[in-house]
Amino acid sequence: MEQIPTTENLSFEEAFRELEETVRRLETGDLTLEESIVLFEKGQALARHCSAALDQAELRVSQLSGTGGENRQVVFGGDESAEREE
Amino acid sequence: MNPNTEQLSLFGPSPQNPYTISQITRHIKELFDTDFQLQDVWLEGEVSNFSRSAAGHAYFTLKDAAASIHCVLWRSIAARQPNLPRDGDTIIAHGHITVYEAQGRYQFYVDSWQQAGVGLLYLEFEALKARLAEEGLFAPERKRPLPPFPRCVGVVTSPTGAALRDILHVLGRRFPLTRVLLAPTLVQGAEAPPQIVAALRALQSQPEVDVIIVARGGGSLEELWAFNDERVARAIAASRVPVISGVGHETDFTIADFAADVRAPTPSAAAEIAVPDQAELRDALQMRNRRLVQLIQSEIARERRALEAQTQSLRRLSPRSRIDALRQRVDELTRASATYVAHRLTLCRERLRARTLQLQGMNSYAILARGYAIVRQRESGLVVRSVAQVQTGAQLDVRVSDGEFPAVVE
């Protein structure tokens, strides 16, 4: 039986790749029904995770102060604040 | 001393021993040809008296306010240029100066030229591009693939420019999951190249940076010049992570573009190339999701069919049919036995009737009417057939045709 991994901590890329891998494994078949269902549920969770990540994402912008300095978070939120910056 | 040797006299000419025109012209030509400066000349001037010979060679004069020089552009060189100079153009030309002996004049033999202004920069640009290309800095095999989902996009540009605004807008629209790390820098002027190099280095020291955009909005060739700097080109080529260049407009090509892993025509386009589009990703997710449902449904359907096949096999192999067969047999037997018994009963009944009739025919009592009597010992009920069976005083019952009466033996 396949373990259901937590999708919570996966990055978008990891989740997206895992989703593709899950679909691929389901496609190749050769699984018990229980395994298929576990994979199916895992795939759905991954797809939800990816969608939610996109839904909640907001561009975070920071700026290097000086050359090689520490990062400094700046106030660019999205389009409006970027325009404010102009 | 022999004029035929075409050597000039060590002691100079004299009225008795003048030089030939060829001799002196050759001498002058040698002076020109041994002058290193005249072999590698850049000239700027205005074109006049432009003409082309039937053979395709071009002749013109370059002049400034106070002087002029005859120029020759051979057909082979002229053919490499999209446009030939026209009278009135100010051009910058490269070539060498030597003497055309037949006409006794020195001429500038042009091997490359550009319109003045952009021309010189352009030639420098071409020279640097050729040198770096020769070195392999732009080789296709050096180009690295871009990460499909960058965690962090490093941006080298002016913190106040339109390029940054455009980049942030596109990144935010397409893939807001990414982080942006801006390395602010001047993007024009003499200070710009070292700053751009430093910004590139600073971003590479940040481990989360997966890809770098080097960008500048549109401008004149001079304004974009920092991106034609050799140091910038080398820093881009040496970058730890892939670099996307987005400098100027579509038509602007810089050395940075050639050194970058991917050249984008504009800053916005660079941002588009740097990250995937969430609209496409959402489509892809939906497609995967549909595929998952489809797969699991077909899997369940397949399992159901398999189950049905097994059920059918089980049904076929079940003892039920044998039980049914046996039950029917029992039923048959039951019915058969009932018939048999009934038959037997009928038979018995028939026999009984026959016997009864027979008995009636043989009825012993009928005989009594003829005067016979049946005598029985009262106690035993035995029919008395012999005198030996009775003693005096024995009680008997005597049966006659119409009844019975008791008797005692005397």
Short mmCIF file of C-alpha atoms in Angstrom, two decimals:
data_model
loop_
_atom_site.label_atom_id
_atom_site.label_comp_id
_atom_site.label_asym_id
_atom_site.label_seq_id
_atom_site.Cartn_x
_atom_site.Cartn_y
_atom_site.Cartn_z
CA MET A 1 0.00 0.00 0.00
CA GLU A 2 1.18 3.50 -0.88
CA GLN A 3 1.68 5.95 1.90
CA ILE A 4 -0.33 9.14 1.55
CA PRO A 5 2.31 11.82 1.85
CA THR A 6 1.45 15.24 3.17
CA THR A 7 1.29 17.68 0.35
CA GLU A 8 1.34 20.65 2.66
CA ASN A 9 5.08 21.19 2.71
CA LEU A 10 5.74 20.57 -0.96
CA SER A 11 6.80 23.46 -3.15
CA PHE A 12 4.67 24.14 -6.20
CA GLU A 13 7.29 22.56 -8.41
CA GLU A 14 7.55 19.44 -6.26
CA ALA A 15 3.79 19.10 -6.05
CA PHE A 16 3.35 19.65 -9.78
CA ARG A 17 6.01 17.08 -10.64
CA GLU A 18 4.56 14.64 -8.14
CA LEU A 19 1.15 15.13 -9.71
CA GLU A 20 2.56 14.32 -13.13
CA GLU A 21 4.29 11.28 -11.70
CA THR A 22 1.07 10.17 -10.01
CA VAL A 23 -0.88 10.44 -13.24
CA ARG A 24 1.87 8.58 -15.04
CA ARG A 25 1.83 5.76 -12.49
CA LEU A 26 -1.93 5.48 -12.70
CA GLU A 27 -1.65 5.37 -16.46
CA THR A 28 0.84 2.54 -16.46
CA GLY A 29 -1.64 0.57 -14.38
CA ASP A 30 -0.43 -2.69 -12.87
CA LEU A 31 -1.77 -1.59 -9.51
CA THR A 32 -4.28 -3.00 -7.10
CA LEU A 33 -7.55 -1.14 -6.79
CA GLU A 34 -6.54 0.05 -3.32
CA GLU A 35 -3.24 1.39 -4.66
CA SER A 36 -5.04 3.10 -7.50
CA ILE A 37 -7.46 4.78 -5.14
CA VAL A 38 -4.65 5.92 -2.88
CA LEU A 39 -2.81 7.34 -5.89
CA PHE A 40 -5.99 8.98 -7.14
CA GLU A 41 -6.59 10.66 -3.81
CA LYS A 42 -2.98 11.71 -3.62
CA GLY A 43 -3.20 13.18 -7.13
CA GLN A 44 -6.31 15.12 -6.26
CA ALA A 45 -4.70 16.45 -3.12
CA LEU A 46 -1.65 17.52 -5.13
CA ALA A 47 -3.79 19.26 -7.76
CA ARG A 48 -5.71 21.05 -5.01
CA HIS A 49 -2.44 22.00 -3.35
CA CYS A 50 -1.09 23.46 -6.61
CA SER A 51 -4.28 25.38 -7.34
CA ALA A 52 -4.41 26.74 -3.81
CA ALA A 53 -0.77 27.78 -4.05
CA LEU A 54 -1.55 29.75 -7.21
CA ASP A 55 -4.71 31.23 -5.66
CA GLN A 56 -2.90 32.45 -2.59
CA ALA A 57 0.31 33.57 -4.25
CA GLU A 58 1.31 37.18 -4.21
CA LEU A 59 4.55 38.34 -5.76
CA ARG A 60 7.12 39.03 -3.07
CA VAL A 61 9.83 41.46 -4.01
CA SER A 62 12.95 42.22 -2.08
CA GLN A 63 16.00 44.22 -2.91
CA LEU A 64 19.68 43.76 -2.31
CA SER A 65 21.00 46.80 -0.54
CA GLY A 66 24.38 47.66 -1.89
CA THR A 67 26.35 44.93 -3.56
CA GLY A 68 26.13 41.56 -1.89
CA GLY A 69 24.33 43.05 1.09
CA GLU A 70 21.51 41.54 3.05
CA ASN A 71 18.11 41.25 1.51
CA ARG A 72 15.70 43.94 2.36
CA GLN A 73 12.01 43.35 1.95
CA VAL A 74 10.42 46.12 -0.05
CA VAL A 75 6.88 47.14 -0.45
CA PHE A 76 6.18 45.98 -3.98
CA GLY A 77 2.99 44.00 -3.50
CA GLY A 78 1.74 43.63 -6.99
CA ASP A 79 0.97 45.87 -9.89
CA GLU A 80 -0.32 48.93 -8.06
CA SER A 81 2.59 49.19 -5.68
CA ALA A 82 4.99 48.62 -8.54
CA GLU A 83 3.41 51.52 -10.28
CA ARG A 84 3.62 53.59 -7.12
CA GLU A 85 7.31 52.89 -7.20
CA GLU A 86 7.60 54.56 -10.60
CA MET B 1 73.48 56.25 -61.47
CA ASN B 2 71.64 54.04 -63.88
CA PRO B 3 68.11 55.32 -64.26
CA ASN B 4 67.00 51.86 -65.33
CA THR B 5 67.70 50.45 -61.92
CA GLU B 6 64.86 52.65 -60.67
CA GLN B 7 66.94 53.33 -57.59
CA LEU B 8 67.19 56.89 -56.42
CA SER B 9 70.64 58.34 -56.38
CA LEU B 10 72.31 58.50 -53.02
CA PHE B 11 73.39 61.96 -53.90
CA GLY B 12 70.03 63.22 -55.02
CA PRO B 13 68.91 64.25 -58.48
CA SER B 14 70.74 66.66 -60.66
CA PRO B 15 69.92 68.35 -63.96
CA GLN B 16 72.19 65.84 -65.62
CA ASN B 17 70.58 62.93 -63.93
CA PRO B 18 66.88 63.55 -63.29
CA TYR B 19 64.51 60.96 -61.81
CA THR B 20 61.88 59.43 -63.92
CA ILE B 21 58.26 60.00 -62.90
CA SER B 22 57.95 56.30 -62.09
CA GLN B 23 60.99 56.42 -59.86
CA ILE B 24 59.82 59.31 -57.78
CA THR B 25 56.26 58.00 -57.65
CA ARG B 26 57.45 54.61 -56.48
CA HIS B 27 59.53 56.32 -53.85
CA ILE B 28 56.56 58.27 -52.63
CA LYS B 29 54.42 55.12 -52.61
CA GLU B 30 57.06 53.35 -50.53
CA LEU B 31 56.98 56.18 -48.03
CA PHE B 32 53.23 55.72 -47.71
CA ASP B 33 53.36 51.94 -47.55
CA THR B 34 56.01 51.81 -44.85
CA ASP B 35 54.13 54.24 -42.65
CA PHE B 36 52.36 52.11 -40.06
CA GLN B 37 49.75 54.81 -39.35
CA LEU B 38 48.60 54.97 -42.94
CA GLN B 39 47.90 51.22 -43.01
CA ASP B 40 45.21 51.37 -40.34
CA VAL B 41 43.26 54.56 -40.61
CA TRP B 42 39.91 55.67 -39.28
CA LEU B 43 38.57 58.74 -41.08
CA GLU B 44 35.45 60.75 -40.62
CA GLY B 45 34.28 63.05 -43.39
CA GLU B 46 31.55 64.06 -45.76
CA VAL B 47 31.04 62.13 -48.97
CA SER B 48 31.14 63.97 -52.31
CA ASN B 49 31.61 63.17 -55.99
CA PHE B 50 30.37 59.65 -55.46
CA SER B 51 30.48 57.55 -58.63
CA ARG B 52 30.58 53.92 -59.64
CA SER B 53 32.53 52.47 -62.52
CA ALA B 54 31.10 49.94 -64.92
CA ALA B 55 33.14 47.32 -63.06
CA GLY B 56 31.24 48.09 -59.85
CA HIS B 57 33.99 49.85 -57.93
CA ALA B 58 33.01 53.06 -56.17
CA TYR B 59 34.98 56.29 -56.09
CA PHE B 60 34.28 59.31 -53.96
CA THR B 61 35.87 62.11 -52.01
CA LEU B 62 35.84 62.51 -48.25
CA LYS B 63 36.21 66.03 -47.11
CA ASP B 64 35.96 68.34 -44.17
CA ALA B 65 35.99 72.11 -44.11
CA ALA B 66 39.62 72.42 -45.11
CA ALA B 67 40.73 69.27 -46.91
CA SER B 68 39.70 66.32 -49.00
CA ILE B 69 40.94 62.87 -49.86
CA HIS B 70 40.18 60.56 -52.76
CA CYS B 71 38.57 57.32 -51.70
CA VAL B 72 38.19 53.94 -53.36
CA LEU B 73 35.67 51.30 -52.43
CA TRP B 74 36.30 48.04 -54.26
CA ARG B 75 33.32 46.18 -55.61
CA SER B 76 33.98 43.19 -53.32
CA ILE B 77 33.77 45.43 -50.27
CA ALA B 78 30.91 47.52 -51.59
CA ALA B 79 28.93 44.34 -52.14
CA ARG B 80 29.05 43.52 -48.42
CA GLN B 81 27.23 46.72 -47.49
CA PRO B 82 23.48 47.05 -47.77
CA ASN B 83 23.75 50.73 -48.71
CA LEU B 84 26.51 52.66 -50.39
CA PRO B 85 27.46 56.11 -49.17
CA ARG B 86 25.72 59.00 -50.85
CA ASP B 87 26.92 62.51 -51.48
CA GLY B 88 26.42 64.57 -48.35
CA ASP B 89 26.60 61.59 -45.92
CA THR B 90 29.02 61.91 -43.09
CA ILE B 91 30.70 58.57 -42.63
CA ILE B 92 33.38 56.95 -40.58
CA ALA B 93 35.53 54.71 -42.69
CA HIS B 94 38.39 52.34 -42.08
CA GLY B 95 41.09 51.48 -44.58
CA HIS B 96 44.63 52.26 -45.68
CA ILE B 97 46.18 55.08 -47.66
CA THR B 98 48.51 54.51 -50.52
CA VAL B 99 49.53 56.03 -53.82
CA TYR B 100 47.85 55.36 -57.13
CA GLU B 101 50.84 55.73 -59.35
CA ALA B 102 49.05 56.12 -62.69
CA GLN B 103 47.33 59.26 -61.54
CA GLY B 104 50.03 60.36 -59.14
CA ARG B 105 47.72 60.70 -56.21
CA TYR B 106 47.28 59.18 -52.84
CA GLN B 107 43.97 57.50 -52.12
CA PHE B 108 42.10 56.11 -49.17
CA TYR B 109 41.16 52.47 -49.82
CA VAL B 110 38.10 51.85 -47.69
CA ASP B 111 37.52 48.36 -46.27
CA SER B 112 34.64 49.16 -43.92
CA TRP B 113 32.51 52.13 -43.16
CA GLN B 114 29.48 53.30 -41.23
CA GLN B 115 27.35 56.34 -40.98
CA ALA B 116 28.98 58.68 -38.51
CA GLY B 117 27.60 58.86 -34.98
CA VAL B 118 26.33 55.31 -34.53
CA GLY B 119 28.90 54.12 -36.94
CA LEU B 120 31.89 54.07 -34.68
CA LEU B 121 30.02 52.42 -31.84
CA TYR B 122 28.67 49.94 -34.32
CA LEU B 123 32.11 49.05 -35.53
CA GLU B 124 33.35 48.65 -31.98
CA PHE B 125 30.31 46.53 -31.31
CA GLU B 126 31.01 44.34 -34.32
CA ALA B 127 34.66 44.01 -33.35
CA LEU B 128 33.85 42.97 -29.75
CA LYS B 129 31.11 40.64 -30.91
CA ALA B 130 33.46 38.97 -33.36
CA ARG B 131 36.17 38.63 -30.73
CA LEU B 132 33.90 37.13 -28.08
CA ALA B 133 32.25 34.87 -30.63
CA GLU B 134 35.67 33.68 -31.69
CA GLU B 135 36.40 32.92 -28.07
CA GLY B 136 33.26 30.80 -27.89
CA LEU B 137 31.45 32.95 -25.38
CA PHE B 138 28.25 32.84 -27.42
CA ALA B 139 28.43 29.18 -28.36
CA PRO B 140 25.04 27.43 -28.41
CA GLU B 141 26.38 24.62 -26.23
CA ARG B 142 27.06 27.15 -23.48
CA LYS B 143 23.38 28.03 -23.29
CA ARG B 144 21.69 26.51 -20.29
CA PRO B 145 18.04 25.52 -20.02
CA LEU B 146 15.88 27.75 -17.85
CA PRO B 147 14.33 26.35 -14.66
CA PRO B 148 10.65 25.58 -15.31
CA PHE B 149 9.45 26.90 -11.94
CA PRO B 150 11.98 29.38 -10.58
CA ARG B 151 11.73 29.91 -6.82
CA CYS B 152 13.39 33.28 -7.05
CA VAL B 153 14.05 35.50 -10.04
CA GLY B 154 17.00 37.82 -9.70
CA VAL B 155 16.57 41.10 -11.53
CA VAL B 156 19.43 43.36 -12.55
CA THR B 157 18.04 46.71 -13.58
CA SER B 158 17.36 50.23 -12.45
CA PRO B 159 15.15 50.35 -9.35
CA THR B 160 13.27 53.30 -10.82
CA GLY B 161 12.95 52.28 -14.46
CA ALA B 162 9.93 51.27 -16.48
CA ALA B 163 11.70 47.97 -17.14
CA LEU B 164 11.35 46.93 -13.49
CA ARG B 165 7.69 47.93 -13.42
CA ASP B 166 7.04 45.88 -16.56
CA ILE B 167 8.94 42.88 -15.19
CA LEU B 168 7.12 42.91 -11.85
CA HIS B 169 3.80 43.30 -13.61
CA VAL B 170 4.42 40.30 -15.84
CA LEU B 171 5.86 38.14 -13.06
CA GLY B 172 2.93 38.97 -10.79
CA ARG B 173 0.42 38.16 -13.48
CA ARG B 174 2.01 34.97 -14.74
CA PHE B 175 3.59 33.30 -11.74
CA PRO B 176 3.15 35.13 -8.43
CA LEU B 177 4.55 32.08 -6.63
CA THR B 178 8.05 33.20 -7.47
CA ARG B 179 10.01 35.65 -5.38
CA VAL B 180 11.85 38.55 -6.91
CA LEU B 181 15.22 39.74 -5.75
CA LEU B 182 16.21 43.06 -7.24
CA ALA B 183 19.85 43.99 -7.54
CA PRO B 184 19.57 47.70 -8.28
CA THR B 185 22.07 49.18 -10.69
CA LEU B 186 22.66 52.03 -13.04
CA VAL B 187 21.83 50.99 -16.58
CA GLN B 188 23.58 53.69 -18.55
CA GLY B 189 26.75 55.71 -18.35
CA ALA B 190 30.32 54.82 -17.59
CA GLU B 191 29.49 53.62 -14.07
CA ALA B 192 26.86 51.22 -15.30
CA PRO B 193 29.02 48.27 -16.50
CA PRO B 194 30.90 47.71 -13.20
CA GLN B 195 27.63 48.10 -11.31
CA ILE B 196 25.87 45.59 -13.54
CA VAL B 197 28.75 43.16 -13.03
CA ALA B 198 28.57 43.65 -9.26
CA ALA B 199 24.79 43.19 -9.28
CA LEU B 200 25.14 39.92 -11.21
CA ARG B 201 27.72 38.66 -8.72
CA ALA B 202 25.61 39.72 -5.73
CA LEU B 203 22.59 37.81 -7.05
CA GLN B 204 24.64 34.68 -7.65
CA SER B 205 25.69 34.67 -4.02
CA GLN B 206 22.02 34.29 -3.09
CA PRO B 207 21.36 30.53 -3.18
CA GLU B 208 17.63 30.80 -3.79
CA VAL B 209 18.09 32.69 -7.07
CA ASP B 210 17.33 30.25 -9.92
CA VAL B 211 17.41 32.60 -12.87
CA ILE B 212 18.50 36.18 -13.51
CA ILE B 213 16.95 38.81 -15.75
CA VAL B 214 19.25 41.59 -16.95
CA ALA B 215 17.06 44.35 -18.28
CA ARG B 216 16.81 47.89 -19.45
CA GLY B 217 14.05 49.76 -21.19
CA GLY B 218 14.41 51.16 -24.69
CA GLY B 219 16.86 53.92 -25.45
CA SER B 220 19.35 55.18 -27.97
CA LEU B 221 22.33 53.07 -28.90
CA GLU B 222 24.48 55.17 -26.60
CA GLU B 223 22.03 54.68 -23.73
CA LEU B 224 22.11 50.92 -24.22
CA TRP B 225 25.87 50.94 -24.50
CA ALA B 226 26.54 49.54 -21.03
CA PHE B 227 25.12 46.26 -22.29
CA ASN B 228 27.74 46.12 -25.02
CA ASP B 229 30.49 46.18 -22.43
CA GLU B 230 32.90 43.27 -22.44
CA ARG B 231 32.89 43.03 -18.63
CA VAL B 232 29.11 42.75 -18.62
CA ALA B 233 29.18 40.10 -21.34
CA ARG B 234 31.77 38.06 -19.44
CA ALA B 235 29.88 38.36 -16.15
CA ILE B 236 26.72 37.13 -17.85
CA ALA B 237 28.51 34.22 -19.47
CA ALA B 238 30.12 33.28 -16.15
CA SER B 239 26.87 33.36 -14.21
CA ARG B 240 26.09 30.41 -11.94
CA VAL B 241 22.44 30.49 -12.97
CA PRO B 242 20.93 31.05 -16.42
CA VAL B 243 20.62 34.67 -17.49
CA ILE B 244 17.85 36.15 -19.62
CA SER B 245 18.61 39.47 -21.28
CA GLY B 246 15.86 41.94 -22.05
CA VAL B 247 17.48 45.13 -23.21
CA GLY B 248 15.79 47.84 -25.25
CA HIS B 249 13.23 47.03 -27.92
CA GLU B 250 12.81 44.14 -30.32
CA THR B 251 15.28 45.50 -32.81
CA ASP B 252 18.07 46.21 -30.32
CA PHE B 253 20.73 43.56 -30.07
CA THR B 254 23.47 43.97 -27.49
CA ILE B 255 26.55 41.94 -26.64
CA ALA B 256 24.74 41.05 -23.40
CA ASP B 257 22.02 39.44 -25.54
CA PHE B 258 24.56 37.21 -27.23
CA ALA B 259 26.21 36.26 -23.95
CA ALA B 260 22.91 35.53 -22.21
CA ASP B 261 21.40 32.05 -22.13
CA VAL B 262 18.22 33.45 -23.62
CA ARG B 263 17.74 36.78 -25.36
CA ALA B 264 14.37 38.39 -24.88
CA PRO B 265 13.35 41.30 -27.10
CA THR B 266 12.12 43.45 -24.19
CA PRO B 267 12.13 43.45 -20.36
CA SER B 268 8.48 42.27 -20.34
CA ALA B 269 9.35 39.45 -22.70
CA ALA B 270 12.25 38.48 -20.44
CA ALA B 271 9.83 38.17 -17.53
CA GLU B 272 7.48 36.09 -19.67
CA ILE B 273 10.28 33.74 -20.56
CA ALA B 274 11.49 33.51 -16.95
CA VAL B 275 8.33 32.02 -15.47
CA PRO B 276 5.48 29.77 -16.54
CA ASP B 277 2.00 31.21 -17.05
CA GLN B 278 -0.40 30.38 -14.27
CA ALA B 279 -3.31 30.28 -16.72
CA GLU B 280 -1.56 27.46 -18.56
CA LEU B 281 -0.63 25.82 -15.28
CA ARG B 282 -4.25 25.93 -14.15
CA ASP B 283 -5.28 24.35 -17.45
CA ALA B 284 -2.62 21.71 -16.97
CA LEU B 285 -3.78 21.06 -13.41
CA GLN B 286 -7.37 20.74 -14.54
CA MET B 287 -6.33 18.40 -17.29
CA ARG B 288 -4.37 16.24 -14.86
CA ASN B 289 -7.29 16.25 -12.49
CA ARG B 290 -9.69 15.14 -15.22
CA ARG B 291 -7.21 12.49 -16.23
CA LEU B 292 -7.04 11.26 -12.63
CA VAL B 293 -10.84 10.95 -12.46
CA GLN B 294 -10.91 9.23 -15.83
CA LEU B 295 -8.19 6.81 -14.78
CA ILE B 296 -9.78 5.90 -11.49
CA GLN B 297 -13.19 5.49 -13.11
CA SER B 298 -11.85 3.18 -15.76
CA GLU B 299 -9.90 1.34 -13.07
CA ILE B 300 -13.07 0.86 -11.01
CA ALA B 301 -15.01 -0.18 -14.12
CA ARG B 302 -12.31 -2.69 -14.94
CA GLU B 303 -12.39 -4.09 -11.42
CA ARG B 304 -16.17 -4.28 -11.58
CA ARG B 305 -16.01 -6.23 -14.82
CA ALA B 306 -13.47 -8.56 -13.30
CA LEU B 307 -15.72 -9.01 -10.29
CA GLU B 308 -18.69 -9.77 -12.51
CA ALA B 309 -16.68 -12.32 -14.44
CA GLN B 310 -15.74 -14.00 -11.16
CA THR B 311 -19.30 -13.92 -9.93
CA GLN B 312 -20.41 -15.59 -13.10
CA SER B 313 -17.76 -18.26 -12.76
CA LEU B 314 -18.82 -18.79 -9.18
CA ARG B 315 -22.42 -19.11 -10.25
CA ARG B 316 -21.46 -21.62 -12.85
CA LEU B 317 -19.47 -23.65 -10.37
CA SER B 318 -21.97 -23.40 -7.51
CA PRO B 319 -23.67 -26.64 -6.09
CA ARG B 320 -27.02 -24.98 -6.49
CA SER B 321 -27.74 -26.64 -9.81
CA ARG B 322 -26.98 -30.01 -8.34
CA ILE B 323 -29.18 -29.22 -5.39
CA ASP B 324 -31.91 -28.18 -7.77
CA ALA B 325 -31.53 -31.39 -9.71
CA LEU B 326 -31.69 -33.47 -6.58
CA ARG B 327 -34.66 -31.53 -5.32
CA GLN B 328 -36.47 -32.25 -8.53
CA ARG B 329 -35.61 -35.91 -8.26
CA VAL B 330 -36.94 -36.00 -4.74
CA ASP B 331 -40.06 -34.33 -5.96
CA GLU B 332 -40.43 -36.82 -8.73
CA LEU B 333 -39.88 -39.70 -6.39
CA THR B 334 -42.33 -38.30 -3.90
CA ARG B 335 -44.94 -38.00 -6.55
CA ALA B 336 -44.20 -41.45 -7.89
CA SER B 337 -44.45 -43.03 -4.47
CA ALA B 338 -47.74 -41.31 -3.74
CA THR B 339 -49.16 -42.65 -6.95
CA TYR B 340 -47.87 -46.06 -6.10
CA VAL B 341 -49.38 -46.04 -2.65
CA ALA B 342 -52.66 -44.78 -3.99
CA HIS B 343 -52.58 -47.46 -6.58
CA ARG B 344 -51.82 -50.06 -3.97
CA LEU B 345 -54.61 -48.81 -1.80
CA THR B 346 -57.06 -48.97 -4.65
CA LEU B 347 -55.88 -52.43 -5.38
CA CYS B 348 -56.32 -53.50 -1.77
CA ARG B 349 -59.67 -51.87 -1.60
CA GLU B 350 -60.71 -53.73 -4.71
CA ARG B 351 -59.56 -57.01 -3.27
CA LEU B 352 -61.28 -56.32 -0.02
CA ARG B 353 -64.49 -55.67 -1.80
CA ALA B 354 -64.10 -58.85 -3.78
CA ARG B 355 -63.38 -60.79 -0.61
CA THR B 356 -66.32 -59.21 1.13
CA LEU B 357 -68.61 -60.25 -1.66
CA GLN B 358 -67.11 -63.64 -1.60
CA LEU B 359 -67.58 -63.78 2.11
CA GLN B 360 -71.12 -62.74 1.75
CA GLY B 361 -71.56 -65.60 -0.65
CA MET B 362 -69.97 -67.92 1.78
CA ASN B 363 -71.76 -66.52 4.85
CA SER B 364 -71.98 -69.31 7.47
CA TYR B 365 -74.89 -67.69 9.11
CA ALA B 366 -76.92 -68.23 6.01
CA ILE B 367 -76.65 -71.91 6.67
CA LEU B 368 -78.26 -71.40 10.10
CA ALA B 369 -81.48 -70.60 8.44
CA ARG B 370 -81.48 -74.09 7.28
CA GLY B 371 -81.62 -75.26 10.92
CA TYR B 372 -78.03 -75.48 11.84
CA ALA B 373 -76.71 -73.88 14.97
CA ILE B 374 -73.24 -72.87 16.04
CA VAL B 375 -72.33 -73.77 19.54
CA ARG B 376 -69.49 -71.96 21.38
CA GLN B 377 -68.08 -72.41 24.76
CA ARG B 378 -69.11 -69.32 26.59
CA GLU B 379 -65.88 -68.73 28.28
CA SER B 380 -63.48 -69.45 25.47
CA GLY B 381 -65.68 -68.62 22.57
CA LEU B 382 -64.46 -71.79 20.92
CA VAL B 383 -66.82 -73.50 18.53
CA VAL B 384 -67.82 -76.85 19.80
CA ARG B 385 -67.02 -79.45 17.20
CA SER B 386 -66.87 -82.51 19.40
CA VAL B 387 -68.60 -83.92 22.45
CA ALA B 388 -65.22 -84.12 24.02
CA GLN B 389 -65.17 -80.39 24.26
CA VAL B 390 -68.01 -80.18 26.72
CA GLN B 391 -68.82 -81.49 30.19
CA THR B 392 -72.00 -81.51 32.06
CA GLY B 393 -72.89 -78.15 33.34
CA ALA B 394 -70.74 -76.37 30.75
CA GLN B 395 -72.17 -73.07 29.67
CA LEU B 396 -72.54 -72.53 26.01
CA ASP B 397 -73.87 -70.00 23.62
CA VAL B 398 -75.92 -71.23 20.77
CA ARG B 399 -76.22 -69.24 17.68
CA VAL B 400 -79.11 -69.77 15.38
CA SER B 401 -80.17 -67.90 12.30
CA ASP B 402 -82.00 -65.09 14.01
CA GLY B 403 -80.03 -64.78 17.21
CA GLU B 404 -78.26 -66.41 20.12
CA PHE B 405 -79.27 -68.02 23.32
CA PRO B 406 -77.39 -69.48 26.28
CA ALA B 407 -77.50 -73.19 27.08
CA VAL B 408 -76.22 -75.53 29.75
CA VAL B 409 -75.10 -79.13 29.14
CA GLU B 410 -77.06 -81.59 31.13
#
